[in-house]
XYZ file of C-alpha atoms in Angstrom:
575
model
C 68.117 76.356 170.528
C 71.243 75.809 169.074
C 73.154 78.392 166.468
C 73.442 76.124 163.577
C 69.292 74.928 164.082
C 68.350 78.662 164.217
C 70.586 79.450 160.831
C 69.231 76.267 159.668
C 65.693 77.454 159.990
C 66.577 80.623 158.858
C 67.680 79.697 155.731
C 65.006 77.139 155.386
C 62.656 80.471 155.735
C 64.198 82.964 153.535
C 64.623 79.655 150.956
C 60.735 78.925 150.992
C 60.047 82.752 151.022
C 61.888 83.427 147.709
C 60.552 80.794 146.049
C 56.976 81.499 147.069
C 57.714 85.115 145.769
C 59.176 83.742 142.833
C 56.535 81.326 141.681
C 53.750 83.948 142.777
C 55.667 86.878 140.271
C 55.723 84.178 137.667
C 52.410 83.224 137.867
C 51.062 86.545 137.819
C 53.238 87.018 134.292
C 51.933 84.214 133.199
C 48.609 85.425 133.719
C 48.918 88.523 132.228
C 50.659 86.854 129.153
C 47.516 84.812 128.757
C 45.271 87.759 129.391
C 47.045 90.052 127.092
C 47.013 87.088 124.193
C 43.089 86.774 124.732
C 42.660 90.424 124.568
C 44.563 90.150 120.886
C 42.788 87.542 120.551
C 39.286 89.039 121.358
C 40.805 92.490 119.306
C 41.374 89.808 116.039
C 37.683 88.452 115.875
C 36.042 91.723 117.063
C 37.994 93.205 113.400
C 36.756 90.129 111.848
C 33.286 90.423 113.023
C 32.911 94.487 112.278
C 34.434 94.290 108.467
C 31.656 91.822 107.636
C 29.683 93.512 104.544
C 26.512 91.689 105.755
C 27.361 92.924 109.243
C 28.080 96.253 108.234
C 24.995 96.453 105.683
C 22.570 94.688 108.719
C 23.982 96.997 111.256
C 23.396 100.465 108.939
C 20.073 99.340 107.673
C 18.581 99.145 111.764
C 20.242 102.244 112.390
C 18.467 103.966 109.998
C 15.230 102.608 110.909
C 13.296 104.435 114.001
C 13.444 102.461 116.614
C 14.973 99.189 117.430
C 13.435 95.746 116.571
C 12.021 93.597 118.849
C 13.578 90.783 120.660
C 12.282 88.362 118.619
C 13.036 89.924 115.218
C 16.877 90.545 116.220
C 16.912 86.788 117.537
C 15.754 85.877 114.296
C 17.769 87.915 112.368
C 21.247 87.784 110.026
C 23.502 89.454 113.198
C 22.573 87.005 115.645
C 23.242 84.573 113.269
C 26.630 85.641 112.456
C 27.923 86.834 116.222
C 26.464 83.510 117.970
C 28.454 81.697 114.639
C 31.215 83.278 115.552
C 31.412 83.001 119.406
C 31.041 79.142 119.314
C 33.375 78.660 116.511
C 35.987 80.798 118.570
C 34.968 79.796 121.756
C 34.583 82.953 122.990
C 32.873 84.332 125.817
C 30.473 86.539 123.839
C 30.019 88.405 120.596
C 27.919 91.140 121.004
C 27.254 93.851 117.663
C 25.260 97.339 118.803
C 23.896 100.191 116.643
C 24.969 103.800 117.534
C 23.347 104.448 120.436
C 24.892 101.037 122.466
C 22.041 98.847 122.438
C 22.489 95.135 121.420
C 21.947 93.900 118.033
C 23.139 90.174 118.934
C 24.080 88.898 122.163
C 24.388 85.578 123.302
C 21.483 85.606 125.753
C 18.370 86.139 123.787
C 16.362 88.184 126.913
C 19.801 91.033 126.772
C 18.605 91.693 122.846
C 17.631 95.447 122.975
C 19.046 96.444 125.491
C 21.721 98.420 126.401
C 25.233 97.043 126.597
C 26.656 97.170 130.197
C 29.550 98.827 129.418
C 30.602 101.771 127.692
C 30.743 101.962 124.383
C 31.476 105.121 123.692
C 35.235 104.768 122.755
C 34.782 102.328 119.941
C 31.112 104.189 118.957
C 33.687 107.737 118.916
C 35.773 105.766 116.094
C 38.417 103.735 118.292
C 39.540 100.530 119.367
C 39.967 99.517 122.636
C 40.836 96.480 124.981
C 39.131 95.714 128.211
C 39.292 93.409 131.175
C 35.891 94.285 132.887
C 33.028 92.719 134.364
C 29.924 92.103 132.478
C 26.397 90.981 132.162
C 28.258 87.496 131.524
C 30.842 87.635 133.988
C 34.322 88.715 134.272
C 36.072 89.084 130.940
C 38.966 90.120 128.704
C 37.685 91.561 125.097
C 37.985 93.951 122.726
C 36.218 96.352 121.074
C 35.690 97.755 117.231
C 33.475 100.535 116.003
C 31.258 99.142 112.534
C 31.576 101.502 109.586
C 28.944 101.588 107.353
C 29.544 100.227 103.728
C 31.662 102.301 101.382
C 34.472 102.502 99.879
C 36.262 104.878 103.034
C 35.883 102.124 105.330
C 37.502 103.444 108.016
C 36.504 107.222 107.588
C 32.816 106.461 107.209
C 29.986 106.941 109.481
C 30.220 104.740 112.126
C 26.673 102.947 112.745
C 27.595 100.359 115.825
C 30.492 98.749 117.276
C 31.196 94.898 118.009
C 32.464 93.558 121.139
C 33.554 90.390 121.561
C 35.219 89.067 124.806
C 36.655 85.986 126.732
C 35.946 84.399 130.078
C 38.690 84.984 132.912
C 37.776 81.346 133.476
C 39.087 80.297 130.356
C 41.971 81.843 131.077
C 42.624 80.506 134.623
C 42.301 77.269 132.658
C 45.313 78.356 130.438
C 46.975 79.744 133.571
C 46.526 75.836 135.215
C 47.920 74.046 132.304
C 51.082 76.436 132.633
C 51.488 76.165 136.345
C 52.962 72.725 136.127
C 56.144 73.702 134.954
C 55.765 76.975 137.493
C 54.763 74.601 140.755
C 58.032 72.141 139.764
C 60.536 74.357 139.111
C 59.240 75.988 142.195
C 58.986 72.789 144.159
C 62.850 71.618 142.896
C 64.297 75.357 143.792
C 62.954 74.789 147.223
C 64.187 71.299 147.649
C 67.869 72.601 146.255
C 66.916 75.097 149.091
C 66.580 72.480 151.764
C 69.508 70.230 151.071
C 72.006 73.371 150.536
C 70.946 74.562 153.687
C 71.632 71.253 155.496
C 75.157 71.269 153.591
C 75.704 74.590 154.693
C 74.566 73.577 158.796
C 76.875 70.535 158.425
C 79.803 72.785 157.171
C 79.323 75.575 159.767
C 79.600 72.987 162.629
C 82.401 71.394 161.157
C 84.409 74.729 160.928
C 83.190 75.859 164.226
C 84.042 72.681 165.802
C 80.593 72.467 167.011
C 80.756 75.776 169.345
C 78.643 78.346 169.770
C 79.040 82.167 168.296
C 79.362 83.313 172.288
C 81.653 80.204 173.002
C 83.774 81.462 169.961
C 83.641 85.046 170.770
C 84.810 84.122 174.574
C 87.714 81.808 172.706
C 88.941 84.659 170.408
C 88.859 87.400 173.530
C 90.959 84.620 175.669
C 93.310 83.605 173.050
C 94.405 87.446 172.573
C 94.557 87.848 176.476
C 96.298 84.498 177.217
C 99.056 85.057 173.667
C 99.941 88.400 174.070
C 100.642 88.467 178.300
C 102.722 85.499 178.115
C 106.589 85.803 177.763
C 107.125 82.524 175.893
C 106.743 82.308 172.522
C 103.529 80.966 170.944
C 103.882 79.514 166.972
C 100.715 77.888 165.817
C 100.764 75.885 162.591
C 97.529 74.863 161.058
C 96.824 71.387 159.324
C 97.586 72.926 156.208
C 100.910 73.966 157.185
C 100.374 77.653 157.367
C 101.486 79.727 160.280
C 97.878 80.833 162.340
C 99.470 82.175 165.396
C 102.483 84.335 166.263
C 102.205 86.317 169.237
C 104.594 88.842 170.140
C 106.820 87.033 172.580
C 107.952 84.964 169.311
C 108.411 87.607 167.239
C 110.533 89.621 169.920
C 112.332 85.796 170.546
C 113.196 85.744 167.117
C 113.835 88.616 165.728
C 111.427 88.337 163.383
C 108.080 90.738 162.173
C 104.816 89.312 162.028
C 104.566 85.955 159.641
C 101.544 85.167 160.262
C 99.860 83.622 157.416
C 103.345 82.315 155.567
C 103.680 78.528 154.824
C 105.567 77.116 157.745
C 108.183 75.425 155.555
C 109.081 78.283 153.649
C 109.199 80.438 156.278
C 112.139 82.659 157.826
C 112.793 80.421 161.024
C 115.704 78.095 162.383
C 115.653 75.114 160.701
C 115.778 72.966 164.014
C 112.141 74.206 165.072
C 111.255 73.011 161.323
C 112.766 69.656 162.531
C 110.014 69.813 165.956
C 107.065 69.520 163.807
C 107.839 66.834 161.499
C 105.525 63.759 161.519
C 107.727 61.541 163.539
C 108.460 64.043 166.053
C 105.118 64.088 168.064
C 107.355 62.915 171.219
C 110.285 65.185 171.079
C 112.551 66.565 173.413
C 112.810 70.435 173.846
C 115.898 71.707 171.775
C 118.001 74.209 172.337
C 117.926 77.348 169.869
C 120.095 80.194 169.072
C 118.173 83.249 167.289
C 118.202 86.565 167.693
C 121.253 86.637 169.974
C 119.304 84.405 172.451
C 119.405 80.593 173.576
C 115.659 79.872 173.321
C 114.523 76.356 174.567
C 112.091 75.261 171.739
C 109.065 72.611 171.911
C 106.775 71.070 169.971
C 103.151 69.835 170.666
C 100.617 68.360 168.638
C 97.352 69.782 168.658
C 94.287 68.044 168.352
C 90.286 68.365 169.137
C 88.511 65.040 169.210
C 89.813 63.061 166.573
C 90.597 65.902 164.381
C 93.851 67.195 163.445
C 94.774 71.061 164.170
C 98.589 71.175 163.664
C 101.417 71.844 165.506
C 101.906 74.446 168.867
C 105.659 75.524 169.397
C 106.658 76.875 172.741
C 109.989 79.151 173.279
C 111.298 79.731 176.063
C 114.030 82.454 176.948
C 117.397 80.857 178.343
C 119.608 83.913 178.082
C 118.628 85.207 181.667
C 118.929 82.300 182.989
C 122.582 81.488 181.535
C 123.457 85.459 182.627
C 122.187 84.483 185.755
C 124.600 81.570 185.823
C 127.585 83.232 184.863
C 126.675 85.814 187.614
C 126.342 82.919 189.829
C 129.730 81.213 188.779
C 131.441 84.903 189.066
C 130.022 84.725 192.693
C 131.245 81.369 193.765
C 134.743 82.445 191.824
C 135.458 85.072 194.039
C 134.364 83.632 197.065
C 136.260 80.891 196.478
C 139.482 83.101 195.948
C 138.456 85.800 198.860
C 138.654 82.475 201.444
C 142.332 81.752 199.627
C 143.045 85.077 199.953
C 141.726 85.051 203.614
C 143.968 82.777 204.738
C 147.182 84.622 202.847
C 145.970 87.548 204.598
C 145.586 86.311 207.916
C 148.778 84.396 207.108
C 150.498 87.869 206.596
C 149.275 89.605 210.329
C 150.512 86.486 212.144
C 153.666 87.628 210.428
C 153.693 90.970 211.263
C 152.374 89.905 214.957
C 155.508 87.839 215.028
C 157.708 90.889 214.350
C 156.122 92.936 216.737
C 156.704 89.960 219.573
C 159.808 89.692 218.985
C 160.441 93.332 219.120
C 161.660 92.998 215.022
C 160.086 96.756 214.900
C 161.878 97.372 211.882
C 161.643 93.917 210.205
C 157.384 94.615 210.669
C 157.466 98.043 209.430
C 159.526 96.550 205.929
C 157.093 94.192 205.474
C 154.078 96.440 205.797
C 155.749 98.748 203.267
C 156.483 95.761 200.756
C 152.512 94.714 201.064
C 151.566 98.101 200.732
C 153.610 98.063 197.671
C 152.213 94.935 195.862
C 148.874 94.788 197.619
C 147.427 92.616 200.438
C 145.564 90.371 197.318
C 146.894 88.969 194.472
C 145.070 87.075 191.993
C 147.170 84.801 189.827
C 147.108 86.278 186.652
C 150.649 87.516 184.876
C 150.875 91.283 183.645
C 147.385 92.758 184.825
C 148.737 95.998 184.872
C 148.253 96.203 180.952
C 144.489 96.389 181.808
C 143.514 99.671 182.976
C 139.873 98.919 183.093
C 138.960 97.492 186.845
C 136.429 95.598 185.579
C 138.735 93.827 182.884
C 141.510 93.245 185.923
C 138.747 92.037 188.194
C 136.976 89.825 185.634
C 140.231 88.009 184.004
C 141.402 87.763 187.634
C 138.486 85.498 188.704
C 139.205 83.630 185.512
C 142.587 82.941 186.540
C 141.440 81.581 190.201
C 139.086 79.493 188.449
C 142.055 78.464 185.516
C 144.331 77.621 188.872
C 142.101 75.302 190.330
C 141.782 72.908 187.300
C 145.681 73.538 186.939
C 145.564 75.572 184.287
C 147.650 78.886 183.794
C 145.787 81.770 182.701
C 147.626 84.684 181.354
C 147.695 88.309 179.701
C 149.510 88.503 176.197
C 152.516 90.663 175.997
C 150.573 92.389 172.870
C 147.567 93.670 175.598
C 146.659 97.295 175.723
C 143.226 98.278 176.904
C 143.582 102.300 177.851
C 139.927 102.421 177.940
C 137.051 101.252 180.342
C 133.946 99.426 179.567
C 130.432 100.414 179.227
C 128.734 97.666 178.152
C 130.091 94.887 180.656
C 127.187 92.122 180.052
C 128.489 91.815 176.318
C 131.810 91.661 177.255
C 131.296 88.818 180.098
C 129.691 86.871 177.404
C 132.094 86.884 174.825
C 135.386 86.852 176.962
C 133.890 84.562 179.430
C 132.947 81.771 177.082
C 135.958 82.169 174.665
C 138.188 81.931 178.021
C 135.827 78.769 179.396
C 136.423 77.128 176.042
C 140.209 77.828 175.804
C 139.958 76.542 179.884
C 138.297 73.098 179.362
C 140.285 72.419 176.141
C 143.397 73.062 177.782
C 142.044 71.042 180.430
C 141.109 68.135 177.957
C 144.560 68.319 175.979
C 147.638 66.510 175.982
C 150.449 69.043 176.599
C 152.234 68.694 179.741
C 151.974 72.308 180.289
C 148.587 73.794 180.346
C 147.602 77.717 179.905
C 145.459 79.963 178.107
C 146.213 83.131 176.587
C 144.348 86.330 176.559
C 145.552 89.262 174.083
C 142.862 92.683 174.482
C 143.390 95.914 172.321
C 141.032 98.204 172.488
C 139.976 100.604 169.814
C 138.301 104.196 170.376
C 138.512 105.600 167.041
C 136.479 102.664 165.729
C 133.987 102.602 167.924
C 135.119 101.966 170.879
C 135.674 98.528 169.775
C 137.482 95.886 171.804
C 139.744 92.818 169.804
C 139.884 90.008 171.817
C 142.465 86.981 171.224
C 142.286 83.550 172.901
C 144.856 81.006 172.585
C 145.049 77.707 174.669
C 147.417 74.197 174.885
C 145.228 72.252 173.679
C 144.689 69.572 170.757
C 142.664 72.377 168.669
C 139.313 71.433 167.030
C 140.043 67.608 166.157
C 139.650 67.702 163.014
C 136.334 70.169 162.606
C 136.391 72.874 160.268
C 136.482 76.793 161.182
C 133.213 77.135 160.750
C 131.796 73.954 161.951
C 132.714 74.834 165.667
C 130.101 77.645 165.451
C 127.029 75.606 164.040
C 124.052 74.634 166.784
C 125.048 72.107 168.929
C 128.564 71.670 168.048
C 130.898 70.170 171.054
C 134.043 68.348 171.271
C 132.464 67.563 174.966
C 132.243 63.555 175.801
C 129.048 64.303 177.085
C 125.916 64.641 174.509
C 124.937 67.991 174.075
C 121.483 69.134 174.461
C 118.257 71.435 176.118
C 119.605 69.209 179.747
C 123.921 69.492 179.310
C 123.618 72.566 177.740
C 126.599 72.176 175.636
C 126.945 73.203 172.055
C 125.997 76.944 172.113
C 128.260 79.533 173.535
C 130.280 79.980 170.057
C 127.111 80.120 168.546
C 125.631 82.542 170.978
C 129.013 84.693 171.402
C 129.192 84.686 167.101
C 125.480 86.270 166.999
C 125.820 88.803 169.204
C 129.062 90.183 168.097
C 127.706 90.201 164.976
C 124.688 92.108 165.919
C 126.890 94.533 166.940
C 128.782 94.807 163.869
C 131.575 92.969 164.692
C 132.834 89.150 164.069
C 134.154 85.968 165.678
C 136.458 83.638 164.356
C 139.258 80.854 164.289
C 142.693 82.125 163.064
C 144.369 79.065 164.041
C 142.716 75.466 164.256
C 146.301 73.981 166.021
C 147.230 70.715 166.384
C 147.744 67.536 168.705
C 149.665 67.699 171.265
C 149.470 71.641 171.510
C 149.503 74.585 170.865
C 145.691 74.362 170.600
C 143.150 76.638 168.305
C 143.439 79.975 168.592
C 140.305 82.501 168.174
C 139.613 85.801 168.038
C 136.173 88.154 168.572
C 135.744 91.855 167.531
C 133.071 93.870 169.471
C 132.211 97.582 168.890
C 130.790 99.738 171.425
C 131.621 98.141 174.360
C 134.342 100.768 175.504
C 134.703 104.355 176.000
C 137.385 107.016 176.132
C 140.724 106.309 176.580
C 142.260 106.968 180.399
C 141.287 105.646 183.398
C 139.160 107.477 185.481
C 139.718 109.386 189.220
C 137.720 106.768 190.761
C 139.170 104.060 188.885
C 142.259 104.547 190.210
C 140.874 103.883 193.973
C 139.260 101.053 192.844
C 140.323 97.514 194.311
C 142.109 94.926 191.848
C 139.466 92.250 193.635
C 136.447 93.719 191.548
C 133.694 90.941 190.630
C 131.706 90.400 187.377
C 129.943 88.284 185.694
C 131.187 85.016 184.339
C 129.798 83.409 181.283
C 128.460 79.443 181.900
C 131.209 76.863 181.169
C 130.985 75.999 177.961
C 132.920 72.919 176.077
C 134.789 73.988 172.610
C 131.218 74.846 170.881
């Protein structure tokens, strides 16, 4: 048996219980109510009855005879006259008048006269009145009864010389009871039918929110939904019909940067506008963006979600891109220095046919010169002008595998005359993206411009009483920004590329990526000069703490090769 039959009978149950209990507790107050008034009643004529002067007078005069009369003169006489008057003109059950001792006066059934009542009457003979609900000669009945004085002026201080009780039939009252049940049985009756049809409501409404699934089914979804949300590494952003946020799992949170908002109104809430722009109502069918938060390029989609025919909202997937893009610059550093290792391969093999040549010739002297000159300048030789104001290996190796790269699109990459970097650095993944896609930029718009001569510039200072920060200038030949303001070249999506930009070319973020992560550090990015046609081209510059140490180059430093490799940062257009 289904959930929602079993709650449905169970409501139909405790429904038709209550109102059982309920009509049963008012009929029974009912019933008492009527009992109670017939007992006042009974109390009123028995009063009546015992402060008759002829009853009174009657009732002393055969109380002081010896004896009681016989059934025949007390059916003939002035009380049975008066009690049976007054039990048929009140309709009561009986009227019955005693002498002292309990034994009946009048009665309603001639054969009882004489004899004693048949129950007791010693409260009301002892000077008291009293109410009853007992059974009797005549059946069950609610009364009353009244001691009878005997005439005097004292009449409730006298001698007492009978009592009269007077009662009325529990049938009569169940009458009472039926004519007052109507209401009792239909309010009853409409209680349980507003019973019924709330509990039908209230089955239809439970499916509907349960979606027709059962409490184990839900309990199963629930345990699976934690399990499946929180050991994922993509992001997870559920938005209900309503437009309220009803899932954020931790990969999102950690993706953006941003506590738990579970619960906030989507459009209100503290997230990049372009995953706003995924879940409008004419975006069922979009393509994945691309997204910078949190110092990350996040690839963001948007699903909708629905169950049947019914609407549930919007699901938003994010995906990380930033290891994949440092795996691409570490990638592009790799082919970069193979590329100039084979060049220098051949410059090196180049150089021992040389010194072979010498030795054939017998040139001893000639060979040993040129050994001492290499050993001077170094069998390799990147093409990069004044490396020797970067005492950092890293730095010389990094900027060196720029320049190969610069060469072979015929651009010349060198080392302003303003460089000092006495430091090294510790934190080279932040410095690879920063450098790396401000010199990619500076490449392909030097690449892209219109002066005859192309070349990029490169200006590092580094800064150990600041934090080991490290100010970074990039100047190129190109047109500069074409027109686009100094802050529009750092905005989502913003290239000067011919190609669109987008989640496939990829375009459109490094600025954007390098500008958030310097400032996470506490440091900045940005244009000092926009330039103009024809050359020189835009000229930008990034500050980023903490990325060096101490001043001086280290023992090991020293012995380290000029052909180092890093990390190069994916080629970015102007953007």
């Amino acid at each position: 048996m289904r959930f929602s039959t079993q709650t449905l009978l169970l409501q139909l149950g405790v429904v038709l219980l209550v109102v059982l209990l309920s009509g049963a507790v008012h009929a029974w107050l009912v019933y008492d109510r009527i009992g109670t008034e017939a007992e006042n009643q009974a109390l009123t004529l028995a009063r009546t009855v015992a402060a008759d002067p002829d009853v009174r007078a009657d009732v002393q005069e055969i109380s002081k005879e010896e004896g009681t009369p016989p059934p025949p003169v007390l059916l003939q006489g002035p009380l049975q006259a008066a009690a049976e008057a007054a039990r048929v003109r009140t309709g009561a059950l009986f009227v019955v008048i005693t002498d002292e001792t309990g034994l009946r006066l009048a009665h309603p059934e001639p054969a009882r006269l004489g004899e004693r009542v048949s129950t007791d009457p010693s409260v009301a003979l002892g000077g008291e009145e009293i109410t009853t609900r007992n059974t009797g000669t005549l059946g069950p009945s609610a009364g009353a009864k009244v001691p009878v004085y005997a005439p005097g002026p004292a009449d409730r201080t006298g001698t007492i010389v009978g009592e009269v009780s007077v009662g009325y039939s529990v049938e009569s009252l169940t009458k009472s009871l039926a004519r007052d049940i109507v209401p009792i049985a239909l309010t009853a009756g409409g209680a349980l039918l507003a019973g019924v049809l709330a509990s039908f409501l209230l089955r239809h409404r439970l499916q509907r929110l349960t979606l027709g699934l059962e409490p184990e089914e839900i309990s199963t979804l629930v345990h699976d939904q934690v399990a499946v949300l929180q050991g994922v590494d993509d992001g997870v952003i559920g938005i209900s019909a309503d437009g309220r946020i009803s899932v954020f799992n931790a990969a999102a949170s950690r993706l953006l940067d941003l506590p738990d908002i579970t619960g906030q109104d989507w459009v209100s809430a503290n997230v990049p506008g372009q995953l706003k722009q995924l879940t409008r109502p004419a975006a069922q069918d979009a393509e994945a963006v691309e997204v910078v938060a949190g110092g990350r390029v996040l690839v963001a989609s948007a699903r909708k979600a629905w169950h049947r025919k019914e609407d549930l909202g919007w699901v938003v997937m994010l995906r990380d891109r930033t290891e994949l893009q440092q795996l691409t610059r570490q990638l592009d550093a790799v082919g970069t220095m193979s590329t100039a290792l084979r060049a220098q391969r051949h410059e090196f093999a180049n150089q021992l046919h040389t010194i072979a040549g010498f030795m054939s010739i017998g040139q001893h002297e000639q060979a040993k010169t040129y050994l001492e000159r290499l050993s001077a300048t170094g069998p390799l030789k990147f093409p990069v002008e004044q490396a020797e104001l970067l005492q950092d290996p890293y730095l010389q190796a990094f900027i060196g595998a720029k320049s190969v790269e610069a060469s072979e699109r015929g651009v010349t990459l060198r080392i302003g005359p303003e460089t000092l970097v006495r430091g090294h650095v510790v934190d080279p993944q932040d410095v690879t993206t920063v450098l790396g896609n401000l010199i990619d930029n500076a490449v392909s718009a030097a690449v892209g411009g219109s002066a005859a001569e192309r070349w990029v510039e490169v200006e590092l200072l580094d800064d150990a009483s600041h934090g080991g920060t490290l100010h970074i200038v990039v100047a190129d030949s190109g047109d500069g920004l074409a027109g686009a303001g100094p802050e529009e070249v750092f905005a989502e999506g913003f290239t000067t590329a011919a190609q669109p930009s987008g989640a496939a070319a990829g375009q459109g973020f490094g600025l954007a990526l390098v500008r958030n992560l310097a400032r996470r550090r506490g440091g900045e990015v940005r244009v000092l000069e926009s330039g103009t046609p024809g050359g020189p081209g835009a000229v930008f510059m990034a500050t980023v703490p903490g990325v060096m140490g101490g001043t001086g180059v280290r023992d090991d430093d020293m012995d380290a090769p000029e052909t180092g490799t890093g990390p190069t940062a994916r080629k970015d257009s102007i953007g």
